[in-house]
């Protein structure tokens, strides 16, 4: 049960974390057109990733002692700020600043969550990665649905585009609540730590078996290479005479065995 809860929680977090980022990219052209700045549409994509390196470095170097719960909460606030900011932007440059905040929340949330995943078994990474993949489909799909359902008549095209963008980003804000619920209510690190310890024990057992096999192989190698003269070889305690052809054939098998162990 804990596995399913954790998987669903991480899936939702991966989806929601990247959803505003994808939504901005999907709405880039209409955002630029709504402010009559269509020639600067490339700045929207730039603003969406402009602060990623900064916020990820901030988390990696300065915020490691801050609890994951606090960082996830702050990231949700950043996400809300970006979505509301884009929705109520009065000009193109204000929209760019808010888009930078939206992209920062995606980068910061990813960095924090990937660090938090150390508390879970390694196989749980597929839940997060599946969620981020779903964000690409959901973000573009939502904007397509918004564009088909939100109609504003008897207004100029520019005003209609602004209303479309405003409602699209406002209708997306409730996902932040789901984001917080997924982290605070669905994730269970206590039982996951037990699964992680069991996984580590299995890995140590496999590593021990590999070391044992390598030790036996080393003993065989030492015995095979022990020879008082080039014509006769001796294998450990049993004295076995062999020709050069047999020796070369045996060495070939030894090389094959070592290559398998190394691989």
Backbone as JSON, one array per atom type, in Angstrom:
{
  "sequence": "XXXXXXXXXXXXXXXXXXXXXXXXXXXXXXXXXXXXXXXXXXXXXXXXXXXXXXXXXXXXXXXXXXXXXXXXXXXXXXXXXXXXXXXXXXXXXXXXXXXXXXXXXXXXXXXXXXXXXXXXXXXXXXXXXXXXXXXXXXXXXXXXXXXXXXXXXXXXXXXXXXXXXXXXXXXXXXXXXXXXXXXXXXXXXXXXXXXXXXXXXXXXXXXXXXXXXXXXXXXXXXXXXXXXXXXXXXXXXXXXXXXXXXXXXXXXXXXXXXXXXXX",
  "N": [[0.83, -1.2, 0.0], [1.95, 1.23, 0.8], [3.84, 1.54, -1.19], [2.26, 1.99, -3.49], [0.96, 4.37, -2.75], [3.15, 6.12, -2.49], [4.11, 6.03, -5.1], [1.99, 7.13, -6.6], [1.91, 9.66, -5.41], [4.46, 10.77, -6.08], [4.21, 10.69, -8.83], [2.12, 12.54, -9.31], [3.38, 14.82, -8.31], [5.55, 15.1, -10.09], [4.15, 15.59, -12.45], [2.67, 17.96, -11.89], [4.69, 19.7, -11.13], [6.05, 20.33, -13.52], [4.02, 21.26, -15.11], [3.1, 24.08, -15.23], [5.34, 25.17, -16.52], [5.27, 23.89, -19.05], [2.81, 24.82, -19.89], [3.26, 27.56, -20.23], [5.08, 27.51, -22.39], [3.37, 26.44, -24.32], [1.54, 28.47, -24.59], [3.0, 30.53, -25.6], [3.07, 31.99, -28.08], [0.5, 33.18, -28.23], [0.59, 34.71, -25.94], [2.57, 36.59, -26.59], [1.34, 37.8, -28.8], [-0.92, 38.89, -27.62], [0.06, 41.07, -26.28], [0.98, 42.51, -28.32], [3.59, 41.98, -29.15], [4.8, 40.18, -30.91], [7.18, 39.71, -32.23], [8.98, 39.24, -30.28], [8.64, 36.73, -29.26], [10.44, 34.71, -28.75], [11.69, 35.49, -26.42], [10.04, 34.65, -24.42], [10.37, 31.87, -24.21], [13.01, 31.94, -23.44], [12.87, 33.32, -20.97], [11.54, 31.43, -19.48], [13.42, 29.57, -18.77], [15.48, 31.02, -17.76], [16.32, 31.48, -15.09], [16.91, 29.04, -14.07], [19.44, 27.78, -13.55], [20.37, 29.38, -11.48], [18.47, 29.05, -9.32], [18.65, 26.32, -8.87], [21.31, 26.05, -8.13], [21.21, 27.6, -5.84], [19.59, 25.98, -4.2], [21.24, 23.72, -4.03], [23.6, 24.6, -2.76], [23.05, 26.37, -0.64], [20.65, 25.76, 0.69], [20.52, 23.26, 1.81], [20.24, 22.57, 4.48], [17.71, 23.27, 5.08], [14.44, 22.08, 5.64], [12.83, 19.55, 3.62], [10.08, 19.71, 3.42], [9.57, 22.44, 3.92], [10.82, 23.6, 1.74], [9.36, 22.53, -0.39], [6.88, 23.7, 0.13], [7.46, 26.43, -0.22], [8.14, 26.33, -2.9], [5.66, 25.74, -4.04], [4.37, 28.16, -3.5], [5.88, 29.85, -5.14], [5.13, 28.81, -7.6], [2.38, 29.45, -7.62], [2.62, 32.26, -7.52], [3.85, 32.78, -9.99], [1.88, 31.87, -11.83], [-0.42, 33.45, -11.18], [0.76, 35.92, -11.62], [1.37, 35.96, -14.41], [-1.23, 35.79, -15.36], [-2.36, 38.25, -14.59], [-0.76, 40.17, -15.72], [0.17, 43.39, -16.85], [1.65, 44.28, -18.92], [4.0, 43.28, -21.48], [6.59, 42.93, -20.47], [6.3, 42.65, -17.74], [4.95, 40.25, -17.79], [7.01, 38.61, -18.73], [8.75, 38.64, -16.52], [7.19, 37.3, -14.61], [6.91, 34.87, -15.9], [9.53, 34.01, -15.73], [9.57, 33.48, -12.98], [7.75, 31.35, -12.91], [9.1, 29.39, -14.45], [11.3, 29.11, -12.79], [10.19, 27.89, -10.53], [9.62, 25.37, -11.52], [12.21, 24.37, -12.1], [13.44, 24.56, -9.55], [11.73, 22.96, -7.99], [12.11, 20.47, -9.2], [14.82, 19.99, -8.62], [14.79, 19.89, -5.81], [13.03, 17.73, -5.33], [14.32, 15.56, -6.56], [16.5, 15.31, -4.89], [15.13, 14.6, -2.59], [14.28, 12.1, -3.25], [16.19, 10.3, -2.46], [15.41, 9.17, -0.13], [13.8, 7.12, -0.82], [13.31, 3.85, -2.37], [15.35, 3.07, -5.24], [13.86, 2.43, -7.49], [11.65, 4.05, -7.45], [12.09, 6.3, -8.88], [11.0, 6.12, -11.37], [8.35, 6.85, -11.08], [8.36, 9.63, -10.67], [9.63, 10.46, -13.09], [7.78, 9.52, -14.96], [5.65, 11.17, -14.34], [6.67, 13.73, -15.05], [6.83, 13.34, -17.77], [4.13, 13.07, -18.39], [3.34, 15.67, -17.9], [4.09, 17.11, -20.15], [2.22, 16.25, -22.06], [-0.19, 16.89, -20.78], [-0.01, 19.66, -20.26], [0.09, 20.96, -22.83], [-2.27, 19.86, -23.81], [-4.23, 20.86, -22.02], [-4.12, 23.6, -22.58], [-4.98, 23.59, -25.18], [-7.59, 22.7, -24.81], [-8.59, 24.84, -23.25], [-8.43, 26.87, -25.18], [-10.35, 26.03, -26.98], [-12.72, 26.1, -25.56], [-13.02, 28.48, -24.13], [-14.56, 31.32, -24.91], [-14.84, 34.58, -26.05], [-16.94, 37.02, -27.04], [-17.65, 39.82, -29.29], [-15.45, 41.47, -28.86], [-12.16, 42.84, -29.29], [-9.55, 41.14, -31.11], [-7.1, 41.07, -29.76], [-7.87, 41.56, -27.12], [-9.4, 39.31, -26.63], [-7.44, 37.35, -26.73], [-5.94, 38.03, -24.49], [-7.81, 37.58, -22.48], [-8.16, 34.84, -22.82], [-5.58, 33.88, -22.11], [-5.46, 34.83, -19.48], [-7.6, 33.47, -18.15], [-6.77, 30.85, -18.64], [-4.39, 30.54, -17.17], [-5.31, 31.16, -14.61], [-7.18, 29.13, -14.16], [-5.5, 27.04, -13.86], [-4.25, 27.27, -11.44], [-5.3, 25.78, -9.14], [-3.91, 23.38, -9.14], [-1.72, 23.54, -7.53], [-2.57, 23.06, -4.93], [-3.1, 20.34, -5.1], [-0.5, 19.51, -5.54], [0.75, 20.09, -3.06], [-0.79, 18.37, -1.42], [-0.08, 15.9, -2.47], [2.6, 15.72, -1.67], [2.61, 16.12, 1.19], [0.66, 14.38, 2.16], [0.51, 11.93, 0.72], [3.06, 10.8, 0.42], [5.21, 8.53, 2.03], [7.84, 8.23, 3.88], [8.85, 6.61, 5.89], [8.15, 3.81, 5.71], [9.22, 3.47, 3.22], [11.92, 3.78, 3.7], [12.5, 1.39, 4.94], [12.11, -0.36, 2.81], [14.13, 0.59, 1.19], [16.4, -0.04, 2.7], [16.26, -2.82, 2.59], [16.65, -3.17, -0.12], [19.28, -2.26, -0.32], [20.56, -4.25, 1.16], [20.15, -6.43, -0.51], [21.66, -5.58, -2.69], [24.2, -5.55, -1.53], [24.5, -8.26, -1.03], [24.57, -9.29, -3.63], [26.9, -8.04, -4.5], [28.74, -9.23, -2.79], [28.64, -11.86, -3.7], [29.72, -11.49, -6.24], [32.32, -10.72, -5.56], [33.21, -13.06, -4.34], [33.13, -14.85, -6.52], [35.06, -13.64, -8.14], [37.3, -13.99, -6.53], [37.59, -16.77, -6.51], [38.11, -17.07, -9.2], [40.55, -15.75, -9.38], [42.17, -17.5, -7.91], [42.1, -19.74, -9.56], [43.36, -18.65, -11.75], [45.94, -18.16, -10.78], [46.76, -20.77, -10.31], [46.66, -21.86, -12.87], [48.6, -20.44, -14.21], [50.9, -21.26, -13.0], [53.79, -22.84, -13.65], [56.5, -25.03, -14.08], [58.1, -25.34, -16.36], [58.09, -24.52, -19.91], [56.81, -26.56, -21.26], [55.23, -28.19, -19.64], [52.45, -27.99, -17.45], [51.01, -27.44, -14.2], [48.16, -28.0, -12.27], [47.14, -26.67, -9.45], [47.03, -28.85, -6.73], [47.02, -31.26, -8.02], [48.99, -33.06, -10.24], [49.25, -32.44, -13.55], [50.13, -33.2, -16.72], [50.58, -31.41, -19.78], [50.33, -30.45, -23.19], [51.69, -27.8, -25.28], [49.65, -26.89, -26.98], [47.35, -27.66, -25.58], [47.72, -26.08, -23.39], [47.53, -23.44, -24.46], [44.87, -23.53, -25.28], [43.57, -23.8, -22.83], [44.3, -21.4, -21.63], [42.94, -19.68, -23.3], [40.28, -20.28, -22.58], [40.42, -19.34, -19.97], [40.8, -16.56, -20.33], [38.34, -15.98, -21.53], [36.6, -16.56, -19.42], [37.42, -14.66, -17.52], [36.77, -12.31, -18.87], [34.0, -12.48, -18.91], [33.46, -12.31, -16.17], [34.38, -9.73, -15.62], [32.68, -8.2, -17.2]],
  "CA": [[0.0, 0.0, 0.0], [2.84, 2.39, 0.85], [4.47, 1.68, -2.5], [1.29, 2.6, -4.39], [0.76, 5.75, -2.31], [4.34, 6.89, -2.85], [4.21, 6.11, -6.56], [0.99, 8.1, -7.05], [2.33, 10.98, -4.95], [5.58, 11.25, -6.89], [3.7, 10.9, -10.18], [1.42, 13.82, -9.31], [4.35, 15.89, -8.11], [6.27, 15.28, -11.34], [3.24, 16.19, -13.43], [2.32, 19.33, -11.52], [5.9, 20.52, -11.09], [6.41, 20.79, -14.87], [2.84, 21.68, -15.86], [3.13, 25.51, -15.58], [6.42, 25.38, -17.51], [4.76, 23.47, -20.36], [1.69, 25.7, -20.24], [3.85, 28.8, -20.74], [5.6, 27.25, -23.74], [2.24, 26.24, -25.21], [0.84, 29.75, -24.78], [4.0, 31.56, -25.89], [2.7, 32.87, -29.19], [-0.67, 33.99, -27.89], [1.03, 35.7, -24.95], [3.25, 37.66, -27.32], [0.37, 38.51, -29.64], [-1.86, 39.64, -26.79], [0.72, 42.32, -25.92], [1.47, 43.08, -29.57], [5.05, 41.83, -29.15], [4.99, 38.87, -31.51], [8.57, 39.56, -32.65], [9.78, 38.88, -29.11], [8.13, 35.49, -28.7], [11.57, 33.91, -28.27], [12.03, 35.87, -25.05], [9.19, 33.88, -23.5], [11.05, 30.6, -23.97], [14.23, 32.24, -22.68], [12.51, 33.66, -19.59], [11.07, 30.23, -18.81], [14.58, 28.8, -18.27], [16.56, 31.95, -17.47], [16.77, 31.44, -13.7], [17.01, 27.64, -13.64], [20.76, 27.51, -12.98], [20.49, 30.12, -10.22], [17.67, 28.46, -8.25], [19.18, 24.99, -8.58], [22.54, 26.27, -7.36], [20.78, 28.07, -4.52], [19.16, 24.82, -3.43], [22.34, 22.79, -3.81], [24.69, 25.12, -1.94], [22.64, 27.17, 0.52], [19.4, 25.35, 1.33], [20.54, 21.84, 2.16], [19.83, 22.39, 5.87], [16.28, 23.59, 5.18], [13.66, 20.85, 5.48], [12.21, 19.35, 2.32], [8.71, 20.2, 3.51], [9.57, 23.9, 3.78], [11.19, 23.95, 0.36], [8.22, 22.2, -1.27], [5.85, 24.7, 0.36], [7.91, 27.66, -0.89], [8.05, 26.12, -4.35], [4.26, 25.9, -4.39], [4.08, 29.6, -3.52], [6.49, 30.38, -6.36], [4.28, 28.38, -8.71], [1.19, 30.29, -7.58], [3.0, 33.62, -7.89], [4.07, 32.84, -11.43], [0.61, 31.71, -12.56], [-1.22, 34.66, -10.99], [1.45, 37.05, -12.23], [1.15, 35.93, -15.85], [-2.65, 36.04, -15.61], [-2.71, 39.64, -14.36], [0.28, 41.06, -16.24], [-0.37, 44.55, -17.56], [2.45, 44.5, -20.12], [4.8, 42.12, -21.89], [7.78, 42.77, -19.64], [5.83, 42.08, -16.47], [4.66, 38.84, -18.07], [8.29, 37.91, -18.8], [9.25, 38.46, -15.15], [6.38, 36.26, -13.97], [7.27, 33.61, -16.56], [10.78, 33.6, -15.09], [9.21, 32.88, -11.69], [7.13, 30.06, -13.2], [10.16, 28.46, -14.83], [12.14, 28.86, -11.61], [9.51, 26.93, -9.65], [9.79, 24.05, -12.12], [13.6, 23.94, -11.9], [13.69, 24.4, -8.12], [10.98, 21.79, -7.52], [12.77, 19.26, -9.69], [16.06, 19.82, -7.88], [14.44, 19.49, -4.45], [12.41, 16.4, -5.32], [15.33, 14.55, -6.88], [17.24, 15.1, -3.65], [14.23, 13.92, -1.64], [14.12, 10.71, -3.69], [17.17, 9.44, -1.79], [14.71, 8.51, 0.96], [12.97, 6.06, -1.38], [14.04, 2.89, -3.21], [15.74, 3.66, -6.53], [12.84, 2.18, -8.52], [10.61, 5.07, -7.38], [12.4, 7.38, -9.81], [10.14, 6.01, -12.55], [7.1, 7.57, -10.82], [8.63, 11.05, -10.94], [9.9, 10.65, -14.52], [6.51, 9.34, -15.66], [4.87, 12.38, -14.12], [7.19, 14.82, -15.87], [6.43, 13.07, -19.14], [2.71, 13.38, -18.5], [3.18, 17.12, -17.9], [4.17, 17.57, -21.53], [0.94, 15.99, -22.72], [-1.29, 17.57, -20.1], [0.11, 21.1, -20.41], [-0.37, 21.36, -24.16], [-3.67, 19.45, -23.93], [-5.07, 21.81, -21.28], [-4.21, 24.89, -23.28], [-5.83, 23.35, -26.34], [-8.98, 22.67, -24.32], [-8.95, 26.21, -22.91], [-8.63, 27.63, -26.4], [-11.58, 25.6, -27.66], [-13.92, 26.29, -24.73], [-13.14, 29.85, -23.64], [-14.94, 32.2, -26.02], [-15.25, 35.94, -25.67], [-17.46, 37.64, -28.26], [-17.79, 41.27, -29.39], [-14.26, 42.14, -28.35], [-11.06, 42.78, -30.24], [-8.78, 39.9, -31.05], [-6.08, 41.2, -28.72], [-8.54, 41.41, -25.82], [-9.78, 37.9, -26.51], [-6.23, 36.58, -26.4], [-5.59, 38.31, -23.1], [-8.77, 36.87, -21.64], [-7.83, 33.42, -22.91], [-4.4, 33.62, -21.3], [-5.79, 35.07, -18.07], [-8.4, 32.36, -17.63], [-6.0, 29.61, -18.72], [-3.46, 30.46, -16.04], [-6.07, 31.14, -13.37], [-7.8, 27.81, -13.99], [-4.44, 26.07, -13.57], [-3.72, 27.48, -10.09], [-5.65, 24.77, -8.13], [-2.99, 22.23, -9.13], [-0.75, 23.71, -6.44], [-3.15, 22.36, -3.78], [-2.85, 18.91, -5.33], [0.95, 19.37, -5.37], [1.02, 20.01, -1.63], [-1.42, 17.16, -0.89], [0.74, 14.75, -2.9], [3.82, 15.65, -0.86], [2.39, 16.03, 2.64], [-0.3, 13.35, 2.54], [0.66, 10.65, 0.03], [4.4, 10.24, 0.53], [5.52, 7.89, 3.31], [9.28, 7.91, 3.84], [9.21, 5.62, 6.92], [8.12, 2.46, 5.13], [10.12, 3.46, 2.06], [13.28, 3.59, 4.19], [12.66, -0.05, 5.16], [12.29, -0.96, 1.48], [15.44, 0.99, 0.69], [17.4, -0.84, 3.41], [16.21, -4.17, 2.03], [17.27, -3.09, -1.44], [20.72, -2.16, -0.11], [21.05, -5.56, 1.57], [20.2, -7.26, -1.72], [22.8, -5.14, -3.49], [25.42, -6.01, -0.86], [24.6, -9.7, -1.25], [25.02, -9.5, -5.01], [28.3, -7.63, -4.57], [29.52, -10.26, -2.11], [28.73, -13.0, -4.61], [30.66, -11.15, -7.3], [33.67, -10.77, -4.99], [33.55, -14.47, -4.16], [33.43, -15.42, -7.83], [36.33, -13.09, -8.6], [38.37, -14.61, -5.73], [37.8, -18.11, -7.05], [38.73, -16.93, -10.52], [41.95, -15.41, -9.16], [42.86, -18.72, -7.51], [42.27, -20.56, -10.77], [44.36, -18.0, -12.6], [47.26, -18.41, -10.21], [47.1, -22.18, -10.52], [46.86, -22.11, -14.29], [49.83, -19.82, -14.67], [52.05, -21.85, -12.32], [54.38, -23.88, -14.5], [57.96, -25.11, -13.92], [58.75, -25.24, -17.66], [57.12, -24.16, -20.93], [56.16, -27.71, -21.87], [54.34, -28.88, -18.71], [51.76, -27.15, -16.48], [50.45, -28.14, -13.05], [46.95, -27.36, -11.75], [47.02, -26.73, -7.99], [47.68, -29.97, -6.07], [47.08, -32.42, -8.92], [50.01, -32.89, -11.27], [48.68, -32.82, -14.83], [50.99, -32.8, -17.83], [49.84, -30.97, -20.94], [51.12, -29.92, -24.29], [51.53, -26.37, -25.51], [48.34, -26.66, -27.58], [46.38, -27.72, -24.5], [47.93, -24.9, -22.54], [46.94, -22.28, -25.13], [43.42, -23.69, -25.25], [43.16, -23.54, -21.46], [44.45, -19.96, -21.41], [41.85, -19.04, -24.0], [39.1, -20.41, -21.73], [40.62, -18.47, -18.83], [40.53, -15.19, -20.76], [36.89, -15.88, -21.72], [35.97, -16.53, -18.09], [37.72, -13.37, -16.9], [36.02, -11.26, -19.55], [32.62, -12.58, -18.45], [33.39, -11.79, -14.8], [34.55, -8.29, -15.66], [31.48, -7.6, -17.75]],
  "C": [[0.87, 1.26, 0.0], [3.5, 2.63, -0.5], [3.53, 2.4, -3.47], [1.07, 4.07, -4.04], [1.94, 6.62, -2.71], [4.44, 7.07, -4.36], [3.23, 7.16, -7.1], [1.4, 9.52, -6.65], [3.45, 11.57, -5.8], [5.15, 11.5, -8.34], [3.0, 12.25, -10.28], [2.39, 14.98, -9.16], [5.14, 16.16, -9.38], [5.42, 15.97, -12.39], [3.01, 17.66, -13.13], [3.55, 20.23, -11.52], [6.24, 21.1, -12.47], [5.23, 21.36, -15.65], [2.84, 23.18, -16.18], [4.2, 25.84, -16.63], [5.94, 25.03, -18.92], [3.64, 24.39, -20.82], [2.21, 27.02, -20.82], [4.37, 28.61, -22.16], [4.46, 27.08, -24.74], [1.54, 27.55, -25.55], [1.76, 30.86, -25.25], [3.55, 32.53, -26.99], [1.51, 33.75, -28.86], [-0.34, 35.04, -26.83], [1.68, 36.88, -25.65], [2.27, 38.48, -28.15], [-0.58, 39.36, -28.81], [-1.27, 40.98, -26.34], [1.32, 43.01, -27.14], [3.0, 43.08, -29.63], [5.43, 40.49, -29.79], [6.44, 38.63, -31.95], [9.48, 39.12, -31.51], [9.3, 37.57, -28.47], [9.25, 34.6, -28.16], [11.96, 34.23, -26.85], [11.21, 35.1, -24.03], [9.85, 32.54, -23.18], [12.33, 30.82, -23.16], [13.9, 32.52, -21.21], [12.1, 32.42, -18.8], [12.22, 29.39, -18.23], [15.69, 29.7, -17.74], [17.13, 31.82, -16.06], [16.98, 30.01, -13.19], [18.33, 27.35, -12.95], [20.89, 28.18, -11.61], [19.74, 29.42, -9.09], [18.16, 27.05, -7.9], [20.48, 25.08, -7.8], [22.21, 26.74, -5.95], [20.36, 26.9, -3.63], [20.34, 23.91, -3.08], [23.4, 23.27, -2.85], [24.24, 25.81, -0.65], [21.44, 26.63, 1.29], [19.37, 23.89, 1.76], [20.08, 21.58, 3.59], [18.37, 22.77, 6.1], [15.48, 22.32, 4.88], [13.03, 20.78, 4.1], [10.77, 19.89, 2.32], [8.63, 21.7, 3.31], [9.88, 24.3, 2.35], [10.06, 23.64, -0.62], [7.11, 23.23, -1.1], [6.21, 26.01, -0.35], [7.81, 27.5, -2.41], [6.61, 26.23, -4.83], [3.85, 27.36, -4.45], [4.67, 30.27, -4.76], [5.63, 30.04, -7.58], [3.02, 29.24, -8.78], [1.5, 31.72, -8.01], [3.21, 33.78, -9.39], [2.77, 32.77, -12.22], [-0.27, 32.94, -12.42], [-0.57, 35.86, -11.68], [1.25, 37.11, -13.73], [-0.3, 36.28, -16.17], [-2.99, 37.53, -15.51], [-1.64, 40.61, -14.85], [-0.34, 42.19, -17.07], [0.44, 44.87, -18.81], [3.34, 43.28, -20.35], [5.96, 41.87, -20.94], [7.44, 42.27, -18.24], [5.53, 40.59, -16.65], [5.95, 38.03, -18.13], [8.85, 37.64, -17.4], [8.49, 37.35, -14.43], [6.64, 34.89, -14.61], [8.59, 33.09, -16.0], [10.54, 32.94, -13.74], [8.59, 31.49, -11.89], [8.18, 29.01, -13.57], [11.07, 28.12, -13.66], [11.51, 27.83, -10.68], [9.66, 25.51, -10.21], [11.19, 23.52, -11.87], [13.9, 23.67, -10.43], [12.99, 23.16, -7.59], [11.61, 20.49, -7.98], [14.02, 18.97, -8.89], [15.79, 19.33, -6.46], [13.92, 18.06, -4.42], [13.42, 15.31, -5.64], [16.24, 14.28, -5.68], [16.42, 14.32, -2.64], [14.08, 12.44, -2.0], [15.15, 9.77, -3.07], [16.54, 8.69, -0.61], [13.87, 7.32, 0.5], [13.84, 5.05, -2.13], [14.28, 3.48, -4.6], [14.67, 3.48, -7.6], [11.74, 3.24, -8.51], [10.88, 6.24, -8.32], [11.49, 7.31, -11.03], [8.8, 6.71, -12.34], [7.27, 9.05, -11.15], [8.82, 11.28, -12.44], [8.64, 10.46, -15.36], [5.62, 10.58, -15.52], [5.35, 13.55, -14.96], [6.86, 14.61, -17.34], [4.96, 13.39, -19.37], [2.47, 14.89, -18.54], [3.23, 17.69, -19.31], [2.87, 17.39, -22.27], [-0.18, 16.82, -22.1], [-1.23, 19.08, -20.31], [-0.39, 21.59, -21.75], [-1.84, 21.01, -24.37], [-4.61, 20.41, -23.22], [-5.23, 23.12, -22.03], [-5.07, 24.76, -24.55], [-7.3, 23.33, -25.94], [-9.45, 24.07, -23.94], [-9.26, 27.02, -24.16], [-9.92, 27.28, -27.12], [-12.84, 25.93, -26.87], [-14.11, 27.73, -24.26], [-13.39, 30.77, -24.83], [-15.37, 33.56, -25.45], [-15.67, 36.66, -26.94], [-17.49, 39.15, -28.14], [-16.63, 42.01, -28.75], [-13.17, 42.0, -29.4], [-10.28, 41.5, -30.05], [-7.74, 39.94, -29.93], [-6.69, 41.0, -27.33], [-8.96, 39.97, -25.59], [-8.58, 37.04, -26.13], [-5.83, 36.8, -24.94], [-6.53, 37.59, -22.14], [-8.51, 35.36, -21.64], [-6.64, 33.08, -22.02], [-4.69, 33.78, -19.81], [-6.55, 33.9, -17.47], [-7.63, 31.05, -17.64], [-5.08, 29.46, -17.52], [-4.19, 30.46, -14.69], [-6.69, 29.77, -13.1], [-6.78, 26.74, -13.65], [-3.96, 26.16, -12.12], [-4.11, 26.4, -9.07], [-4.7, 23.57, -8.1], [-1.98, 22.33, -8.0], [-1.26, 23.03, -5.17], [-2.9, 20.86, -3.91], [-1.37, 18.6, -5.12], [1.31, 19.22, -3.89], [0.42, 18.75, -1.01], [-0.58, 15.93, -1.24], [1.98, 14.61, -2.02], [3.52, 15.36, 0.61], [1.51, 14.86, 3.05], [-0.03, 11.97, 1.92], [2.03, 10.0, 0.23], [4.66, 9.74, 1.94], [6.97, 7.43, 3.28], [9.67, 6.83, 4.84], [9.25, 4.22, 6.33], [9.04, 2.36, 3.93], [11.56, 3.25, 2.5], [13.55, 2.12, 4.47], [12.87, -0.77, 3.83], [13.67, -0.63, 0.92], [16.55, 0.19, 1.37], [17.43, -2.26, 2.87], [16.87, -4.21, 0.65], [18.79, -3.02, -1.31], [21.3, -3.5, 0.31], [21.14, -6.51, 0.37], [21.4, -6.89, -2.59], [24.12, -5.61, -2.87], [25.61, -7.51, -1.05], [25.1, -10.01, -2.65], [26.49, -9.13, -5.15], [29.21, -8.65, -3.9], [29.7, -11.49, -3.01], [29.73, -12.73, -5.73], [32.1, -11.22, -6.8], [34.13, -12.2, -4.8], [33.92, -15.12, -5.48], [34.77, -14.93, -8.35], [37.49, -13.71, -7.84], [38.66, -16.01, -6.24], [38.47, -18.06, -8.41], [40.2, -16.6, -10.39], [42.76, -16.63, -8.75], [43.12, -19.63, -8.71], [43.33, -19.97, -11.68], [45.76, -18.27, -12.11], [47.71, -19.84, -10.46], [47.41, -22.46, -11.98], [48.17, -21.55, -14.8], [51.09, -20.37, -14.0], [52.6, -23.0, -13.17], [55.89, -23.88, -14.37], [58.71, -25.02, -15.24], [57.7, -24.99, -18.72], [56.38, -25.33, -21.53], [55.1, -28.33, -20.98], [53.75, -27.87, -17.74], [51.19, -28.03, -15.38], [49.28, -27.34, -12.52], [46.8, -27.65, -10.28], [47.73, -27.95, -7.44], [47.85, -31.18, -6.99], [48.04, -32.15, -10.06], [49.45, -33.4, -12.6], [49.6, -32.31, -15.93], [50.12, -32.41, -19.01], [50.78, -30.42, -21.99], [50.9, -28.43, -24.42], [50.16, -26.04, -26.09], [47.26, -26.67, -26.51], [46.49, -26.51, -23.58], [47.31, -23.66, -23.16], [45.41, -22.33, -25.1], [42.88, -23.37, -23.86], [43.26, -22.04, -21.13], [43.34, -19.17, -22.11], [40.55, -19.11, -23.18], [39.2, -19.5, -20.51], [40.31, -17.01, -19.17], [39.03, -14.98, -20.95], [36.18, -15.77, -20.39], [36.19, -15.19, -17.41], [36.93, -12.24, -17.55], [34.55, -11.27, -19.14], [32.47, -12.0, -17.05], [33.5, -10.27, -14.77], [33.3, -7.59, -16.17], [30.31, -7.69, -16.79]]
}
